[in-house]
Short mmCIF file of C-alpha atoms and ligand atoms in Angstrom, two decimals:
data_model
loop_
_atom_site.label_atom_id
_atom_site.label_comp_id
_atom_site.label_asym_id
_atom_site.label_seq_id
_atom_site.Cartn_x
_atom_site.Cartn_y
_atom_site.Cartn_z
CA UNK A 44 -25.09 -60.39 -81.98
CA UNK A 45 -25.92 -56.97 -80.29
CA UNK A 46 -29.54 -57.26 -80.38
CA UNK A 47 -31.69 -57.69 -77.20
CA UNK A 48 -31.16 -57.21 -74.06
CA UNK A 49 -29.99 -61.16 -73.86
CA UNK A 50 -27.38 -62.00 -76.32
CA UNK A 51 -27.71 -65.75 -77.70
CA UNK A 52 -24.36 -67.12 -77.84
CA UNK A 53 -23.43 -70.67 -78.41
CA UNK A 54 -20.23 -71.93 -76.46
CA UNK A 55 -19.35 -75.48 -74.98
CA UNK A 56 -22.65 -77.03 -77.09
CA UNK A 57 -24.93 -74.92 -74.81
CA UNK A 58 -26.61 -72.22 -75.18
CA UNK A 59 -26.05 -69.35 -72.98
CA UNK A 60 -28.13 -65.67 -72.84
CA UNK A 61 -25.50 -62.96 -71.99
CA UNK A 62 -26.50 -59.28 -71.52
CA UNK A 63 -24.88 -56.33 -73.33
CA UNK A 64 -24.09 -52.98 -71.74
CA UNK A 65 -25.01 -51.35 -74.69
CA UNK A 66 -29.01 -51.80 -74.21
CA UNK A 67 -28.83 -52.67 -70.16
CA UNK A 68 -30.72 -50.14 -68.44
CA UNK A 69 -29.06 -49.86 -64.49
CA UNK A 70 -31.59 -47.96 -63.18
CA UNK A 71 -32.07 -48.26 -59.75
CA UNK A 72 -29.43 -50.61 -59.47
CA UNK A 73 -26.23 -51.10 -57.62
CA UNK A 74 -23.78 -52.07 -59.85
CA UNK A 75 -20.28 -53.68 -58.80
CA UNK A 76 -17.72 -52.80 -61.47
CA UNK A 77 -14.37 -54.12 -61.72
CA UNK A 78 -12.03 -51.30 -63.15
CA UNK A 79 -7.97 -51.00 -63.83
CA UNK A 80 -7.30 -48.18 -61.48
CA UNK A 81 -3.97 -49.90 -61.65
CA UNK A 82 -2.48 -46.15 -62.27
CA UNK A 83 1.55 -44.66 -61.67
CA UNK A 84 1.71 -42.33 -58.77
CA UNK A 85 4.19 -39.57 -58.25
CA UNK A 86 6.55 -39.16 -55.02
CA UNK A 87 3.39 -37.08 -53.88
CA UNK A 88 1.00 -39.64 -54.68
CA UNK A 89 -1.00 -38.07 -56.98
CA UNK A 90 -1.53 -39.67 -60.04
CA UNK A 91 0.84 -39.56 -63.24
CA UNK A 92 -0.97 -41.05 -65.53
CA UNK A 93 -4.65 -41.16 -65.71
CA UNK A 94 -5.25 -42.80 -68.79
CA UNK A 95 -6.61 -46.39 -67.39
CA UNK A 96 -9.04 -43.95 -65.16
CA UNK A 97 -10.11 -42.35 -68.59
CA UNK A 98 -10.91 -45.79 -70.03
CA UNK A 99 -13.00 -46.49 -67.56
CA UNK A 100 -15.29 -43.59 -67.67
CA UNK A 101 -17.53 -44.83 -71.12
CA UNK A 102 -18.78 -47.40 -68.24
CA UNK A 103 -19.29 -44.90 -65.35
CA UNK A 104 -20.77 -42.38 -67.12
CA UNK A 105 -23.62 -44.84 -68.96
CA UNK A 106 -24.12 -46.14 -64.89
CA UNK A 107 -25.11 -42.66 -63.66
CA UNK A 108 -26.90 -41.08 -66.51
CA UNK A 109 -29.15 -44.32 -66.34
CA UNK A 110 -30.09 -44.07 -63.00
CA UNK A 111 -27.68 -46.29 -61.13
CA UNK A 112 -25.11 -46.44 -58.63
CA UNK A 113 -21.64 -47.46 -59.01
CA UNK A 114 -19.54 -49.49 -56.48
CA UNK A 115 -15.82 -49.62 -58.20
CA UNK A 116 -13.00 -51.87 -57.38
CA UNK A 117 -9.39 -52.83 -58.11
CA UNK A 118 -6.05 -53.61 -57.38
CA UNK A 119 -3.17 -50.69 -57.53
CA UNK A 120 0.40 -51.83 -57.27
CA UNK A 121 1.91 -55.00 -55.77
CA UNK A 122 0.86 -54.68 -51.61
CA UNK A 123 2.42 -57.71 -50.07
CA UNK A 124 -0.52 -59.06 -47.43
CA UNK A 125 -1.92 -56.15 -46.14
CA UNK A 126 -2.74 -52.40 -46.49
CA UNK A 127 0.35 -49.83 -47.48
CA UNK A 128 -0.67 -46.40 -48.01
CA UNK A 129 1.70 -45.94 -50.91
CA UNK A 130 -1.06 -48.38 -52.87
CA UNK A 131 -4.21 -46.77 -51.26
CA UNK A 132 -6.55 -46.43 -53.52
CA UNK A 133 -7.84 -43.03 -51.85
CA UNK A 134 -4.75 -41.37 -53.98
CA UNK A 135 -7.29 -41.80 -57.02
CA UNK A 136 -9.89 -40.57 -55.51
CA UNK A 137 -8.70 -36.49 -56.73
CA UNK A 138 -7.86 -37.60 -60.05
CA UNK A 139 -11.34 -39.87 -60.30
CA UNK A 140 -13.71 -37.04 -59.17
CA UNK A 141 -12.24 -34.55 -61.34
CA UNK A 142 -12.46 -36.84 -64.39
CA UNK A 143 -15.81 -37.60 -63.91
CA UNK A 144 -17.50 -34.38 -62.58
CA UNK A 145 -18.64 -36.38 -59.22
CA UNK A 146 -18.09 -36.45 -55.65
CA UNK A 147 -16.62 -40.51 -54.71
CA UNK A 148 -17.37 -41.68 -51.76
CA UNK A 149 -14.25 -44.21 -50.46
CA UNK A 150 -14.47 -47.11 -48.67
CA UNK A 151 -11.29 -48.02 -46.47
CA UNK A 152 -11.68 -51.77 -46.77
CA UNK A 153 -12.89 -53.45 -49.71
CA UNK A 154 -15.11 -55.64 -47.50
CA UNK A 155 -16.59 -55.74 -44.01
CA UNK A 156 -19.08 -53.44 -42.10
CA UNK A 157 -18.24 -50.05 -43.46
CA UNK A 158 -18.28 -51.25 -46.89
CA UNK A 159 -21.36 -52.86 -46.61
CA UNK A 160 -23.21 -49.46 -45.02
CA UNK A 161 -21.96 -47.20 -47.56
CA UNK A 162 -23.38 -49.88 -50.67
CA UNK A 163 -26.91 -50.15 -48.26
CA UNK A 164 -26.63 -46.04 -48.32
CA UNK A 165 -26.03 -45.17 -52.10
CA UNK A 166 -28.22 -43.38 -54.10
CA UNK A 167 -28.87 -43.34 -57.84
CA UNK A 168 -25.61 -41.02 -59.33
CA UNK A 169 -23.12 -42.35 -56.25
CA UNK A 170 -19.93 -43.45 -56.87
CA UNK A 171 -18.46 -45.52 -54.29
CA UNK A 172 -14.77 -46.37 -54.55
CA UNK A 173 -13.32 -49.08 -52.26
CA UNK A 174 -9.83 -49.82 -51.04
CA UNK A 175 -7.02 -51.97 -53.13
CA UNK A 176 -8.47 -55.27 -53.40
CA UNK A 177 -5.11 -56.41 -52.72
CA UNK A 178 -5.01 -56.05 -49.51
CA UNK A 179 -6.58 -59.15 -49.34
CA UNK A 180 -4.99 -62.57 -50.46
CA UNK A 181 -8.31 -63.75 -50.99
CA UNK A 182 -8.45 -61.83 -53.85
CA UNK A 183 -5.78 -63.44 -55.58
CA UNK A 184 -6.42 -66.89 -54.45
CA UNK A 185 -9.61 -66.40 -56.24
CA UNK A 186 -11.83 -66.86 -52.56
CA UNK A 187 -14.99 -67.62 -53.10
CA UNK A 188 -16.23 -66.30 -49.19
CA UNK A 189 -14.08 -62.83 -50.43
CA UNK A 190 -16.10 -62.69 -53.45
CA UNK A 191 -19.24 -63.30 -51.82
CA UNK A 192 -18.86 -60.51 -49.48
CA UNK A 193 -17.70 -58.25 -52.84
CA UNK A 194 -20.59 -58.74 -54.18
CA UNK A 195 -23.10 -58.32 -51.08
CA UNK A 196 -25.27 -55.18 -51.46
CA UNK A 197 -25.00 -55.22 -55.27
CA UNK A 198 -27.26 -56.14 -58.01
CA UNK A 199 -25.10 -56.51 -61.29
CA UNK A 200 -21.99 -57.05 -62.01
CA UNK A 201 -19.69 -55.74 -64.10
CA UNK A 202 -16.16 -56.53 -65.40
CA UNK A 203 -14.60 -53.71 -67.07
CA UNK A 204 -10.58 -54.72 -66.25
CA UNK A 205 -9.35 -56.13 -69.55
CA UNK A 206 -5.83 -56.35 -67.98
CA UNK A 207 -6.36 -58.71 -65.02
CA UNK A 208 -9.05 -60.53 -67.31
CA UNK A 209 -6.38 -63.58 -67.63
CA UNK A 210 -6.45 -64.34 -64.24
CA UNK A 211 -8.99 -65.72 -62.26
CA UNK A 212 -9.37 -63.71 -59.22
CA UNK A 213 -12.47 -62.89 -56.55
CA UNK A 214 -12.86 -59.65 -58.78
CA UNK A 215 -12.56 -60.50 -62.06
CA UNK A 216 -13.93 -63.85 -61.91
CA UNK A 217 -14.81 -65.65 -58.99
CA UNK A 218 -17.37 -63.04 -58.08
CA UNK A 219 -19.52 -63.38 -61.33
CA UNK A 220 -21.16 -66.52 -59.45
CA UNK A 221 -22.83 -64.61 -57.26
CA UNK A 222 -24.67 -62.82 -60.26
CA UNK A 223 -26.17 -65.47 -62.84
CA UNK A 224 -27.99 -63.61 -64.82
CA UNK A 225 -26.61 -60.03 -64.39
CA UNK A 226 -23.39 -60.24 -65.26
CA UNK A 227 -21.54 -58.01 -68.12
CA UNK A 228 -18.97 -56.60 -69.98
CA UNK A 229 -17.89 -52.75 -69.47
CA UNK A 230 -17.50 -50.65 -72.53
CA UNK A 231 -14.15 -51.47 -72.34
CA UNK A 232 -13.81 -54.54 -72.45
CA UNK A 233 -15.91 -54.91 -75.04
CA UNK A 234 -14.49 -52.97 -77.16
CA UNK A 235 -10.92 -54.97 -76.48
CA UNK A 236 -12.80 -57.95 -77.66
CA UNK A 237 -14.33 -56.36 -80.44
CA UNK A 238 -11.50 -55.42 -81.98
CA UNK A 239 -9.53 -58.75 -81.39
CA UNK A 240 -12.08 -61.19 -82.94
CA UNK A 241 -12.01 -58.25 -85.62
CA UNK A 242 -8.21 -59.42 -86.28
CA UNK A 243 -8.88 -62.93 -85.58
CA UNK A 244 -12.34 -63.92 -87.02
CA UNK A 245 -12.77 -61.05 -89.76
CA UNK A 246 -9.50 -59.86 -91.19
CA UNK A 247 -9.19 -57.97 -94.30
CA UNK A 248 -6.27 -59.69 -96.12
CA UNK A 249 -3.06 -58.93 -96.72
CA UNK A 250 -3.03 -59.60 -92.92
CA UNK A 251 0.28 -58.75 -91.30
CA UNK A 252 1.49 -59.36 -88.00
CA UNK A 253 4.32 -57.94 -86.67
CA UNK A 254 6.01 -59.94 -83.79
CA UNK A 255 9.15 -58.10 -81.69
CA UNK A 256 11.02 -58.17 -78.38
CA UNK A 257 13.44 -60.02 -76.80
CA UNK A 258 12.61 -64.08 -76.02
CA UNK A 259 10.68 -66.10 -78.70
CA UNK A 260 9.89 -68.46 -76.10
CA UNK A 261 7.20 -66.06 -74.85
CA UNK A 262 5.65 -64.98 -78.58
CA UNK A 263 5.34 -69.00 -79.41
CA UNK A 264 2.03 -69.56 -78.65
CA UNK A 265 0.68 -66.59 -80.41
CA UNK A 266 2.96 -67.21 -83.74
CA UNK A 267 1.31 -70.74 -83.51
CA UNK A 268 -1.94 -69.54 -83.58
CA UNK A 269 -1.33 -66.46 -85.93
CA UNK A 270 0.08 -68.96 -88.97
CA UNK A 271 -3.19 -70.05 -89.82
CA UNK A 272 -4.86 -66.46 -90.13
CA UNK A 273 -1.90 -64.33 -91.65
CA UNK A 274 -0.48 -63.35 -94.97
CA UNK A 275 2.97 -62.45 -93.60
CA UNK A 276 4.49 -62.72 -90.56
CA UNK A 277 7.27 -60.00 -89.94
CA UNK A 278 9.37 -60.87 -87.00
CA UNK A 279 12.08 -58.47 -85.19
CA UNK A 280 13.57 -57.62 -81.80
CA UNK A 281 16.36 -59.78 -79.79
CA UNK A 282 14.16 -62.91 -80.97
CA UNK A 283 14.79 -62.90 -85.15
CA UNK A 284 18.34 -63.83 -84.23
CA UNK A 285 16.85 -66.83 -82.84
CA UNK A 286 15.58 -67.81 -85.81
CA UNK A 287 18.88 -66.61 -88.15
CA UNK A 288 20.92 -68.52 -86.26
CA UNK A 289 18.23 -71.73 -86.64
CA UNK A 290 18.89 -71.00 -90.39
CA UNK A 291 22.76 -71.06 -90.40
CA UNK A 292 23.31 -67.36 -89.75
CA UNK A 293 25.83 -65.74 -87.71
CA UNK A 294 24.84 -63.41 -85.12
CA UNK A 295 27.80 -62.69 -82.88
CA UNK A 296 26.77 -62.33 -79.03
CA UNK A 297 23.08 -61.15 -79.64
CA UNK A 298 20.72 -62.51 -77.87
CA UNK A 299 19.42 -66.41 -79.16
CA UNK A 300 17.59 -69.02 -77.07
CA UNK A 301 19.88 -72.29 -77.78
CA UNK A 302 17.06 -74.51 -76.82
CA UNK A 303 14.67 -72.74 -79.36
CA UNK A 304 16.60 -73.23 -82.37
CA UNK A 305 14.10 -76.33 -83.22
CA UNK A 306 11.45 -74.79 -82.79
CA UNK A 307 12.33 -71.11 -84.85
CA UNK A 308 12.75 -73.70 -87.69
CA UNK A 309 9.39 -75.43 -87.06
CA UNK A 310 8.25 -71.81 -86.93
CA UNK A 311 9.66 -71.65 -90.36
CA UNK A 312 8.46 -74.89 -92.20
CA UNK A 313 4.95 -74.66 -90.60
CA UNK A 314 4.90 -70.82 -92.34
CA UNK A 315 5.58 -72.25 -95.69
CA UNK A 316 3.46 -75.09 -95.49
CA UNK A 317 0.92 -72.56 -94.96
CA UNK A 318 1.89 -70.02 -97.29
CA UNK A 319 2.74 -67.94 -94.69
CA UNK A 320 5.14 -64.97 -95.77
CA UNK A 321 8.02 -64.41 -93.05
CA UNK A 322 9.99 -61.56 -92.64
CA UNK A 323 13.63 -61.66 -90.81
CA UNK A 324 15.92 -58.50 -90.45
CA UNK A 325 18.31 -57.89 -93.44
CA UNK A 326 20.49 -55.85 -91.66
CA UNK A 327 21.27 -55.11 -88.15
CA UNK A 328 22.28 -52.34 -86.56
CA UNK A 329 24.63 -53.61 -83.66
CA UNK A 330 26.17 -52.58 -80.49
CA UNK A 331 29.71 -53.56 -78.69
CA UNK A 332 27.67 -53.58 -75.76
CA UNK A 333 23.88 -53.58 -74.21
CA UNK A 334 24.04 -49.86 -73.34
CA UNK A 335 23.32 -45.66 -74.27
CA UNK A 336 27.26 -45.60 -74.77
CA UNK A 337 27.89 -48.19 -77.12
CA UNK A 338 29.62 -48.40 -80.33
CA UNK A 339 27.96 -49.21 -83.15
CA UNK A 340 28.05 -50.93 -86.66
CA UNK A 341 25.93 -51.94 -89.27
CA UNK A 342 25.98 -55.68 -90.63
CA UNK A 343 23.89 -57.83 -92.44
CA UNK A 344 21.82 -59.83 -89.59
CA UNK A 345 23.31 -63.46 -90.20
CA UNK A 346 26.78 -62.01 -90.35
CA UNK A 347 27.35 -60.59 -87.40
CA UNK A 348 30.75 -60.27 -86.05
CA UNK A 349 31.95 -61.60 -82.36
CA UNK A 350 31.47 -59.37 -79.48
CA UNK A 351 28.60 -57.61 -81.37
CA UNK A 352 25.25 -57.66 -80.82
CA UNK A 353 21.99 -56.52 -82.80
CA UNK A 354 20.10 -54.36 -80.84
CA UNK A 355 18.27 -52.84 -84.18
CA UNK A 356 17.01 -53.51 -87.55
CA UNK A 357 18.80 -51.71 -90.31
CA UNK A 358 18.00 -49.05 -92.86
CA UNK A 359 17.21 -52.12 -95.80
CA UNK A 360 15.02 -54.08 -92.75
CA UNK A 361 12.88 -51.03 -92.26
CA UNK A 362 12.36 -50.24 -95.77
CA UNK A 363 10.87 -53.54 -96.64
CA UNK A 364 9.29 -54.22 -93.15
CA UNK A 365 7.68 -50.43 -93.82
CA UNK A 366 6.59 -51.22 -97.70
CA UNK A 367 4.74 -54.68 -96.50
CA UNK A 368 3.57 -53.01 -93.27
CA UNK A 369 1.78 -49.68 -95.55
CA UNK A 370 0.55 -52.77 -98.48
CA UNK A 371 -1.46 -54.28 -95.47
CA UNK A 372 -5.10 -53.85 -94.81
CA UNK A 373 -5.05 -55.85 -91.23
CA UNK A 374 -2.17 -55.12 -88.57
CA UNK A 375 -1.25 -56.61 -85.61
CA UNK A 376 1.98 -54.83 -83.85
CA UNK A 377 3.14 -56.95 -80.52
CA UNK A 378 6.74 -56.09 -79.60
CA UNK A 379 9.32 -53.73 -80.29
CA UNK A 380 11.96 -53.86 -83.32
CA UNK A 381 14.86 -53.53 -81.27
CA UNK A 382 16.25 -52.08 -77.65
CA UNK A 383 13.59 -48.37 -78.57
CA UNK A 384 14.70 -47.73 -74.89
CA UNK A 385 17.73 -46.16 -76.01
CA UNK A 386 17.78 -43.70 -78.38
CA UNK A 387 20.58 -45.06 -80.82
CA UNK A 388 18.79 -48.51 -80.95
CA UNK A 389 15.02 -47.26 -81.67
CA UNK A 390 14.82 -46.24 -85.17
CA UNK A 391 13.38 -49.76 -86.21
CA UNK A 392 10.53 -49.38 -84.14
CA UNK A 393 9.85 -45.74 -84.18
CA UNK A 394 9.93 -46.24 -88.60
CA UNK A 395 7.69 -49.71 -87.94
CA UNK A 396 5.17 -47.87 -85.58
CA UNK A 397 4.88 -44.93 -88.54
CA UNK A 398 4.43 -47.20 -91.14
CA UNK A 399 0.98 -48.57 -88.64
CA UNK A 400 -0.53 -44.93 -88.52
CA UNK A 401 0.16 -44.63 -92.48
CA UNK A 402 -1.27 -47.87 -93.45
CA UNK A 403 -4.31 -47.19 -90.72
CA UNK A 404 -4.80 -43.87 -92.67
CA UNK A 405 -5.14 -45.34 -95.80
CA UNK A 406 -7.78 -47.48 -94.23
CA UNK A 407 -6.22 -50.91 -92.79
CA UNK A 408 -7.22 -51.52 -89.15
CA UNK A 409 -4.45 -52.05 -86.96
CA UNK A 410 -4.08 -53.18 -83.09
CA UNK A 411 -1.14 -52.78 -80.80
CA UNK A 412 -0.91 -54.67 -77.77
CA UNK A 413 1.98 -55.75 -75.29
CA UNK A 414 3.35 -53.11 -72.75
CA UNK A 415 6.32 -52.42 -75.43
CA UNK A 416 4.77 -52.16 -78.32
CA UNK A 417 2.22 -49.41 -76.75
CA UNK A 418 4.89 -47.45 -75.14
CA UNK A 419 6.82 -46.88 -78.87
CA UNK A 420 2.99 -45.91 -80.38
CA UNK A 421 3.12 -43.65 -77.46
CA UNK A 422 6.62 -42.23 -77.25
CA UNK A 423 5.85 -41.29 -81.49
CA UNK A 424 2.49 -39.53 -80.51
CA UNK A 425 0.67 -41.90 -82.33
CA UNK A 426 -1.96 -43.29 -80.62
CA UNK A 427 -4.99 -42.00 -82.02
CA UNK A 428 -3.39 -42.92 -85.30
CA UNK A 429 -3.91 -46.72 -84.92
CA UNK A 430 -7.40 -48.26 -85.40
CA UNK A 431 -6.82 -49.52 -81.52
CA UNK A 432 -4.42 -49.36 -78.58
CA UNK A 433 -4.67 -52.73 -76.55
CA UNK A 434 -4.75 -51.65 -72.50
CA UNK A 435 -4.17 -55.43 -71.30
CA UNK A 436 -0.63 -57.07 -72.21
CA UNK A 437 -0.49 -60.10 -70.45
CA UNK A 438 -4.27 -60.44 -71.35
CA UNK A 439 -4.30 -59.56 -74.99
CA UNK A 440 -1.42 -61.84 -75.79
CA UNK A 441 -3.35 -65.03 -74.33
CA UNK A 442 -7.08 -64.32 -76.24
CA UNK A 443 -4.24 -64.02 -79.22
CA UNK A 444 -2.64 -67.43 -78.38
CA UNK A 445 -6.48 -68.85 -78.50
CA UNK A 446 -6.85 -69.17 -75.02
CA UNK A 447 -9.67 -69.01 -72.56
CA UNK A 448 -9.70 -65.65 -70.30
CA UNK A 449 -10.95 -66.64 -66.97
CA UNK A 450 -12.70 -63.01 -66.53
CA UNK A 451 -13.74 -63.59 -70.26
CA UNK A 452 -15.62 -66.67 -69.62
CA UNK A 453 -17.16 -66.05 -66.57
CA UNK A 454 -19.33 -63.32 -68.25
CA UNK A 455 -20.03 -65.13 -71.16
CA UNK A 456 -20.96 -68.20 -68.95
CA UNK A 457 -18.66 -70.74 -70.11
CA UNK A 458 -16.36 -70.52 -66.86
P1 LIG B 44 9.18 -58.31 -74.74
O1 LIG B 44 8.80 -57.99 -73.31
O2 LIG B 44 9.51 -59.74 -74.97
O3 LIG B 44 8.20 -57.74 -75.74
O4 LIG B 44 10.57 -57.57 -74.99
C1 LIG B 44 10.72 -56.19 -74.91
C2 LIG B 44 12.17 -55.93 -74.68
O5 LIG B 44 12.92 -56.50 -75.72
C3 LIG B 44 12.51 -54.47 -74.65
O6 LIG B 44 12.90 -54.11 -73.37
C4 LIG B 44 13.65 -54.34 -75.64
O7 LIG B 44 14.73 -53.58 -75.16
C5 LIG B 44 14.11 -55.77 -75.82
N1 LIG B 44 14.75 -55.98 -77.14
C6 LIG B 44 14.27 -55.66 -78.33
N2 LIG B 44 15.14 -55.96 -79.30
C7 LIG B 44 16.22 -56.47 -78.70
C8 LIG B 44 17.48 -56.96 -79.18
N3 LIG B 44 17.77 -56.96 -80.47
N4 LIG B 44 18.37 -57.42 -78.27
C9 LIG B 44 18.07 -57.39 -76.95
N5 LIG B 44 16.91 -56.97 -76.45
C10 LIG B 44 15.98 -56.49 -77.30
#
């Protein structure tokens, strides 16, 4: 697939040429590129946390030392219609030039005049960042007149925003009109997808999926999809009692979706039809109360007395979850254990996220994804002990599910 500057890819019954940033030469080009600079800031607002910056330098980096120029955009925060300094974008600016050795050059509005002179202006090795896209509701609403003027100046484009790549906005997907045949995937994103369709398309088996959190109304979807691909399915979090109460269990006052209980057992037969392997908790460790300061007790999971909830899987749950986990040669982790938040309640996923890096150092490759799920890896220091730490949530969850990313297709020219 990577050879060429034009990829040949076959999608909708057409065929379809798509470049690859891994043998496109930007020299002498202006290149638009979509980034995440959707970063924490401190009460100072500097930034906390540069990591999604980081990401973004593979990109950056291959721009200038071919030749190019780089024009980056992106939303920061959540400005409601119109500009608030406390989600400039000029806060990055620091962080961003330090990062990547480079003086940025900062646009105040995204589009207009200004903009448009400082694009007409750059010179091979510039980095021009402009202001919060979201400043603009165009951007959202996915305005085609908003993209337009986005792209105006520029001569490729490229999406490097795995994150927002489920939505189709002027950025991320609106704006890849305007560029037909120079249109393509950061580093970043590529990588994402590389390493999805790795778990989807080309797992080593056993193949185990881990599925946590709190509502099993939101992990549906994905489960559907999964049960065809994996050897076991381990499920924990608020939403196994879901499913042990669907079987007959009792599970005091933890948490259970009433109107799910028909669907948790269609979850179930459709697993063993397919041979499917699932996992529930054994035992539960359980609170008198959602909180830091709450008693505890340990119970097996379908017995679990009134006015109790589980908030954790028990000492027998993480044994076996942790023996199938390190037998595994394919891993996909999306949602914590139990309520890892507080300290008392996060042994379950702190022992599940171990057993990842162990089985990943005996050689399985394993992916974590979901907001949750990557702040546990994180909390236990083990990031670079996975095969790959998913930066899109929202994103990775719906190319799990089988959907269509809007951001996706637009590049690959199926929009
Ligand atoms: P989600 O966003 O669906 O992945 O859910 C993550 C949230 O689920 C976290 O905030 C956890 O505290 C919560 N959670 C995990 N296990 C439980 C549980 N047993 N009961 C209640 N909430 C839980």
């Amino acid at each position: 697939m990577n050879s060429g500057i034009h990829m040949a890819c076959q999608g909708n019954n057409k065929i379809f040429s798509m470049r690859n940033i891994n043998n496109y030469s930007f020299d002498g080009k202006k290149a638009i590129v979509r980034v995440d600079f959707n970063v924490p800031l401190n009460d100072d607002l500097q930034v906390s946390d540069n990591n999604r910056i980081k990401g973004a330098l593979p990109t950056i980096n291959k721009i200038m030392e071919d030749g190019g120029s780089a024009v980056l955009m992106s939303h920061l925060g959540r400005p409601k219609g119109g500009p608030e300094d406390k989600f400039s974008l000029r806060h990055v600016v620091p962080e961003l030039e330090k990062l990547s050795g480079r003086k940025v050059l900062f646009a105040d509005d995204c589009i207009g005049d200004e903009a448009l002179e400082i694009k007409k202006r750059l010179k091979p090795g510039d980095i021009l960042l402009l202001e919060n896209l979201r400043f603009h509701d165009e951007e959202k609403n996915g305005d085609e007149a908003f993209a337009g003027k986005l792209a105006e100046g520029c001569d490729v484009y490229v999406n490097d925003a795995f994150g927002t790549a489920h939505r189709a906005h002027a950025s991320t997907t609106i704006i890849a009109r305007f560029f037909p045949d120079e249109k393509l995937f950061g580093f970043l994103i590529n990588s994402e997808l590389e390493s999805m369709d790795k778990v989807i398309h080309d797992s080593a088996s056993p193949f185990t999926a881990i599925m946590g959190g709190a509502k099993v109304s939101d992990k549906i979807q994905i489960i559907d999809n999964l049960l065809g691909r994996v050897d076991n399915l381990i499920i924990g979090g608020g939403m196994a009692y879901t499913f042990i109460k669907a079987r007959g269990g009792r599970i005091g006052n933890s948490l259970c979706e009433e109107d799910k209980l028909d669907m948790a057992l269609k979850i179930l037969e459709s697993a063993e039809e397919k041979n499917v392997k699932i996992y529930l908790p054994s035992d539960s460790v359980n609170g008198d109360k959602f909180d830091a300061d709450a008693k505890t007790n340990v119970t097996a999971s379908d017995a679990v007395e009134d006015g109790w909830m589980g908030l954790d899987i028990g000492e027998d749950t993480i044994r076996e979850y942790s023996s199938v986990i390190e037998s595994s040669k394919t891993l996909l982790w999306n949602g914590p254990m139990g309520v890892f938040e507080i300290e008392k309640f996060s042994k379950g996923t702190s022992a599940v996220a171990k057993a990842i890096a162990e089985a990943t150092a005996k050689g399985a490759f394993s992916l974590i994804g979901g907001g949750d799920s990557v702040a546990a890896i994180n909390k236990n220091k083990l990031a670079d002990k996975v095969s790959y730490v998913s930066t899109g949530g929202g994103a990775m969850l719906e190319y799990m599910e089988g959907k269509v990313l809007p951001g996706i297709a637009a590049i690959r020219g199926d929009e």
